[in-house]
Coordinates of C-alpha atoms in Angstrom, one line a residue:
X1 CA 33.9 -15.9 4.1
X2 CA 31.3 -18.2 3.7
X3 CA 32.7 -20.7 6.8
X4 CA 33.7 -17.7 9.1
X5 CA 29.8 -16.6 8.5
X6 CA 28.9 -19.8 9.4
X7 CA 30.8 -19.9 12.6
X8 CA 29.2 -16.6 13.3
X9 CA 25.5 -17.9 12.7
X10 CA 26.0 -20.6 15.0
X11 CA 26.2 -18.0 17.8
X12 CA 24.6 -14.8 17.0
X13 CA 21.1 -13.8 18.0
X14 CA 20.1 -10.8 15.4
X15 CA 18.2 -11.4 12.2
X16 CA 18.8 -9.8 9.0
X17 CA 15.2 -8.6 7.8
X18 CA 14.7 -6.6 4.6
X19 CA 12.0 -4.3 3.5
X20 CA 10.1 -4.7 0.5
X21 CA 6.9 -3.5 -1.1
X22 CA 6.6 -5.6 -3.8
X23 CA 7.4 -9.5 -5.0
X24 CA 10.1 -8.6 -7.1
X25 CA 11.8 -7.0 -4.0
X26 CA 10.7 -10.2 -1.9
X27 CA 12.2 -12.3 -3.9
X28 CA 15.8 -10.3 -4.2
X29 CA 15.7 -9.9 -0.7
X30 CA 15.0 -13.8 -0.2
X31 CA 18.0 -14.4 -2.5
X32 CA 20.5 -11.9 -0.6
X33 CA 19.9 -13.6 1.8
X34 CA 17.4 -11.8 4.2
X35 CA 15.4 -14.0 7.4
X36 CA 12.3 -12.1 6.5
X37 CA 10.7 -9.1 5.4
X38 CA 11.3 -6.3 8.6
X39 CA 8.5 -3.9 6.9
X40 CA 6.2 -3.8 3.7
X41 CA 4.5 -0.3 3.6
X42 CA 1.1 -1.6 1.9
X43 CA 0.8 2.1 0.8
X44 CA 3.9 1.9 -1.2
X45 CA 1.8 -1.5 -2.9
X46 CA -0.7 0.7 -4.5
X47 CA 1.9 3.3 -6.4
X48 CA 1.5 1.6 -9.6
X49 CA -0.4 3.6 -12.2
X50 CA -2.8 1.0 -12.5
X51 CA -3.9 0.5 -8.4
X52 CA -3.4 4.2 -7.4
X53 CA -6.5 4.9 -9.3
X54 CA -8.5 2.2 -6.8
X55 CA -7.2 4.2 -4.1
X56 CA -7.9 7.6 -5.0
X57 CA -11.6 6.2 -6.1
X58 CA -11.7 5.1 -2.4
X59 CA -10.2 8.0 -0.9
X60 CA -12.6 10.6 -3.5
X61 CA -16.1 8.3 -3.2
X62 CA -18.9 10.3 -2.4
X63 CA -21.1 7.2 -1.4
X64 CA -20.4 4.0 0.8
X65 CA -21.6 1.9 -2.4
X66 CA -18.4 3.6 -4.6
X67 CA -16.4 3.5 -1.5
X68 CA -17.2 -0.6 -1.6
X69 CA -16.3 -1.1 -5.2
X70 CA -13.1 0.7 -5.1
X71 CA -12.2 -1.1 -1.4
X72 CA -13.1 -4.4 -3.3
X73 CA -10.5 -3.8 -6.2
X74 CA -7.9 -2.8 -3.7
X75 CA -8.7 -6.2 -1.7
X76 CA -7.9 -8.2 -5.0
X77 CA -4.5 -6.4 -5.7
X78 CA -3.7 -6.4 -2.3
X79 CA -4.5 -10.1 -1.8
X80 CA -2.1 -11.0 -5.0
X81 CA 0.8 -8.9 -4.2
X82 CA 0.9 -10.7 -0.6
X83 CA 0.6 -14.4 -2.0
X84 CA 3.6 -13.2 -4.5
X85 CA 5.4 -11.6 -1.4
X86 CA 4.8 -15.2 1.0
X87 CA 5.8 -17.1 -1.8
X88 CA 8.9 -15.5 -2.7
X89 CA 9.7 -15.2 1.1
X90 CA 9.3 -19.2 1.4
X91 CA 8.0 -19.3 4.7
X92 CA 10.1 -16.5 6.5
X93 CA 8.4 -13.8 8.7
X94 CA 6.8 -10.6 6.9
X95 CA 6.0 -7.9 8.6
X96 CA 3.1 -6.3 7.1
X97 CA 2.5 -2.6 7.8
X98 CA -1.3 -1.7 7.1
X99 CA -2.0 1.0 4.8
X100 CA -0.7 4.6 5.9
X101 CA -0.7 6.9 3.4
X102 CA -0.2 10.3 3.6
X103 CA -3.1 11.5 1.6
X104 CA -1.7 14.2 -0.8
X105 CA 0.8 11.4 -2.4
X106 CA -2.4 9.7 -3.3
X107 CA -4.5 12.7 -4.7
X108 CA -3.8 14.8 -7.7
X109 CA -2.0 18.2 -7.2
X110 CA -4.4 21.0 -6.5
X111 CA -2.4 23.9 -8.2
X112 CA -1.7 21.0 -10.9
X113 CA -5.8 21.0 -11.0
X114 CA -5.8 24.8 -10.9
X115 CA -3.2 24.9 -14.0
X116 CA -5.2 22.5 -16.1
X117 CA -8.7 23.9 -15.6
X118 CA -6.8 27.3 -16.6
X119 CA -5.6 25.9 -19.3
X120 CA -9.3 24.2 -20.1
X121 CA -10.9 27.6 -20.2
X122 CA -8.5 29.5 -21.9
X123 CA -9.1 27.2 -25.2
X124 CA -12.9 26.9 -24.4
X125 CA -12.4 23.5 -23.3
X126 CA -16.0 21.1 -21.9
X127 CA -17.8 22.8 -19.7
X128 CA -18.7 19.6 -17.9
X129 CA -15.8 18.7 -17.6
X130 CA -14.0 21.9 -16.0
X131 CA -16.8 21.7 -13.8
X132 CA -15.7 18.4 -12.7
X133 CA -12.6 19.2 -12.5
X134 CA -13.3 22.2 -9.8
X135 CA -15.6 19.5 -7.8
X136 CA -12.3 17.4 -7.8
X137 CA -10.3 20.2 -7.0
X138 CA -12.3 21.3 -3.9
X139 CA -13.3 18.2 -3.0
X140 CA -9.0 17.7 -2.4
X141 CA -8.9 21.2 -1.1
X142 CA -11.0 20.2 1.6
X143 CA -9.2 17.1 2.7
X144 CA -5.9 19.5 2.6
X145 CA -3.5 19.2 5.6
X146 CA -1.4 21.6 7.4
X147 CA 0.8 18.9 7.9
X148 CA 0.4 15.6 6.6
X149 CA 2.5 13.6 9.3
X150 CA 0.1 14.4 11.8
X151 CA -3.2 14.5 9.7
X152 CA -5.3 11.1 8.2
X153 CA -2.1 8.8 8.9
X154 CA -1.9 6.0 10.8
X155 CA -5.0 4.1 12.7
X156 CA -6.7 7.8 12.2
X157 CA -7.3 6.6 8.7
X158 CA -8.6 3.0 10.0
X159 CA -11.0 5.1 12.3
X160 CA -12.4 7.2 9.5
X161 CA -12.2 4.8 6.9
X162 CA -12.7 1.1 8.9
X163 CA -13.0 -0.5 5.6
X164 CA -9.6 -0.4 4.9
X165 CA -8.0 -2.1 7.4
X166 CA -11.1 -4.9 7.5
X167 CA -9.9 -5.2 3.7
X168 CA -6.1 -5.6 4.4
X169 CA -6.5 -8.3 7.3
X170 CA -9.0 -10.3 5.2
X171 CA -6.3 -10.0 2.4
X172 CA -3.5 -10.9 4.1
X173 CA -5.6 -14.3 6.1
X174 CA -7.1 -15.3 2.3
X175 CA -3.7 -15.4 0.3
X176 CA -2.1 -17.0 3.5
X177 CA -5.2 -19.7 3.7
X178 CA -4.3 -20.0 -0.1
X179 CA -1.0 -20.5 0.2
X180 CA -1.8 -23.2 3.2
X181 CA -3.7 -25.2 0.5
X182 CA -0.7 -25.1 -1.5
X183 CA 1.4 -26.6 1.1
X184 CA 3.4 -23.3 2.2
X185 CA 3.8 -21.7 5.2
X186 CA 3.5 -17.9 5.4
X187 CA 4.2 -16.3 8.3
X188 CA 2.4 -13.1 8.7
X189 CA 3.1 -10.5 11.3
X190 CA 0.6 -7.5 11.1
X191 CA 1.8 -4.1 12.4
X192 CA -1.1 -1.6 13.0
X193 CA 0.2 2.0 12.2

């Protein structure tokens, strides 16, 4: 197998590309032998417990200040995850999708919302915090799409939001220019949604 694929590979022209969201996948794809990384859906980055809450901070801020601070933590994690992704791709081609999220898998559930300020009321639960909860719940409401595919996806969210895709470029140049210090060579390729 392995000499008949070499006699292939000495004429063929396609590349076999995998995508991957994460290192982990990076580095199996790297070792199956994928030529690079076809797509990483950055949006599919931030699904960890831990970094969806950065994004839905970002997504919910109600000033440019808290819009910063939660842009700022989503910078760091996204800076890491693309060193770990070059660096397990050992100087193949990754082509790096910028963020394009379809906003409702990023907020809480409204009727999930509904159910638990029910639930709040009916045992007599913090009135602060129901009230909270409704400003959450409206403030989703109100960002609510008919139909997601065609609602705050793609560069429409870099128009409304240009933070974020200042924050994934200058993320994806710093752990490169790192990883240049280092002696590797990343090879980015930036698609724009």
């Amino acid at each position: 197998y392995t000499r008949l694929m070499g006699w292939a590979d000495k004429f063929r022209k396609l590349q076999v590309r995998a995508n991957a969201e994460t290192p982990s996948d990076a580095a199996q794809a790297y070792k199956f032998g994928a030529e690079g990384i076809g797509l990483v859906r950055t949006e599919h980055m931030f699904f960890d417990e831990q970094k969806i809450k950065a994004v839905r901070e970002m997504i919910l801020a109600k000033t440019q200040t808290q819009r910063q601070k939660a842009v700022d933590k989503m910078h760091m994690m996204q800076r890491e995850d693309f060193i770990q992704v070059f660096e397990a791709m050992q100087g193949q081609p990754v082509t790096i999708r910028l963020i394009d999220p379809p906003l409702h898998e990023f907020l809480e559930s409204p009727r999930a919302l509904d159910v638990e300020i029910a639930k709040l009321e009916a045992t007599g639960g913090d009135k602060a915090l129901i009230a909270e909860k409704r400003m959450l719940m409206e403030q989703i409401d109100g960002m609510s799409e008919s139909n997601p595919m065609l609602g705050l996806r793609g560069c429409r969210l870099g128009i409304v939001y240009p933070i974020l895709p200042v924050m994934q470029v200058r993320a994806i140049a710093t752990a490169c220019a790192e990883l240049k210090k280092e002696g590797l060579d990343p090879k980015p390729e930036v698609m724009i949604p």
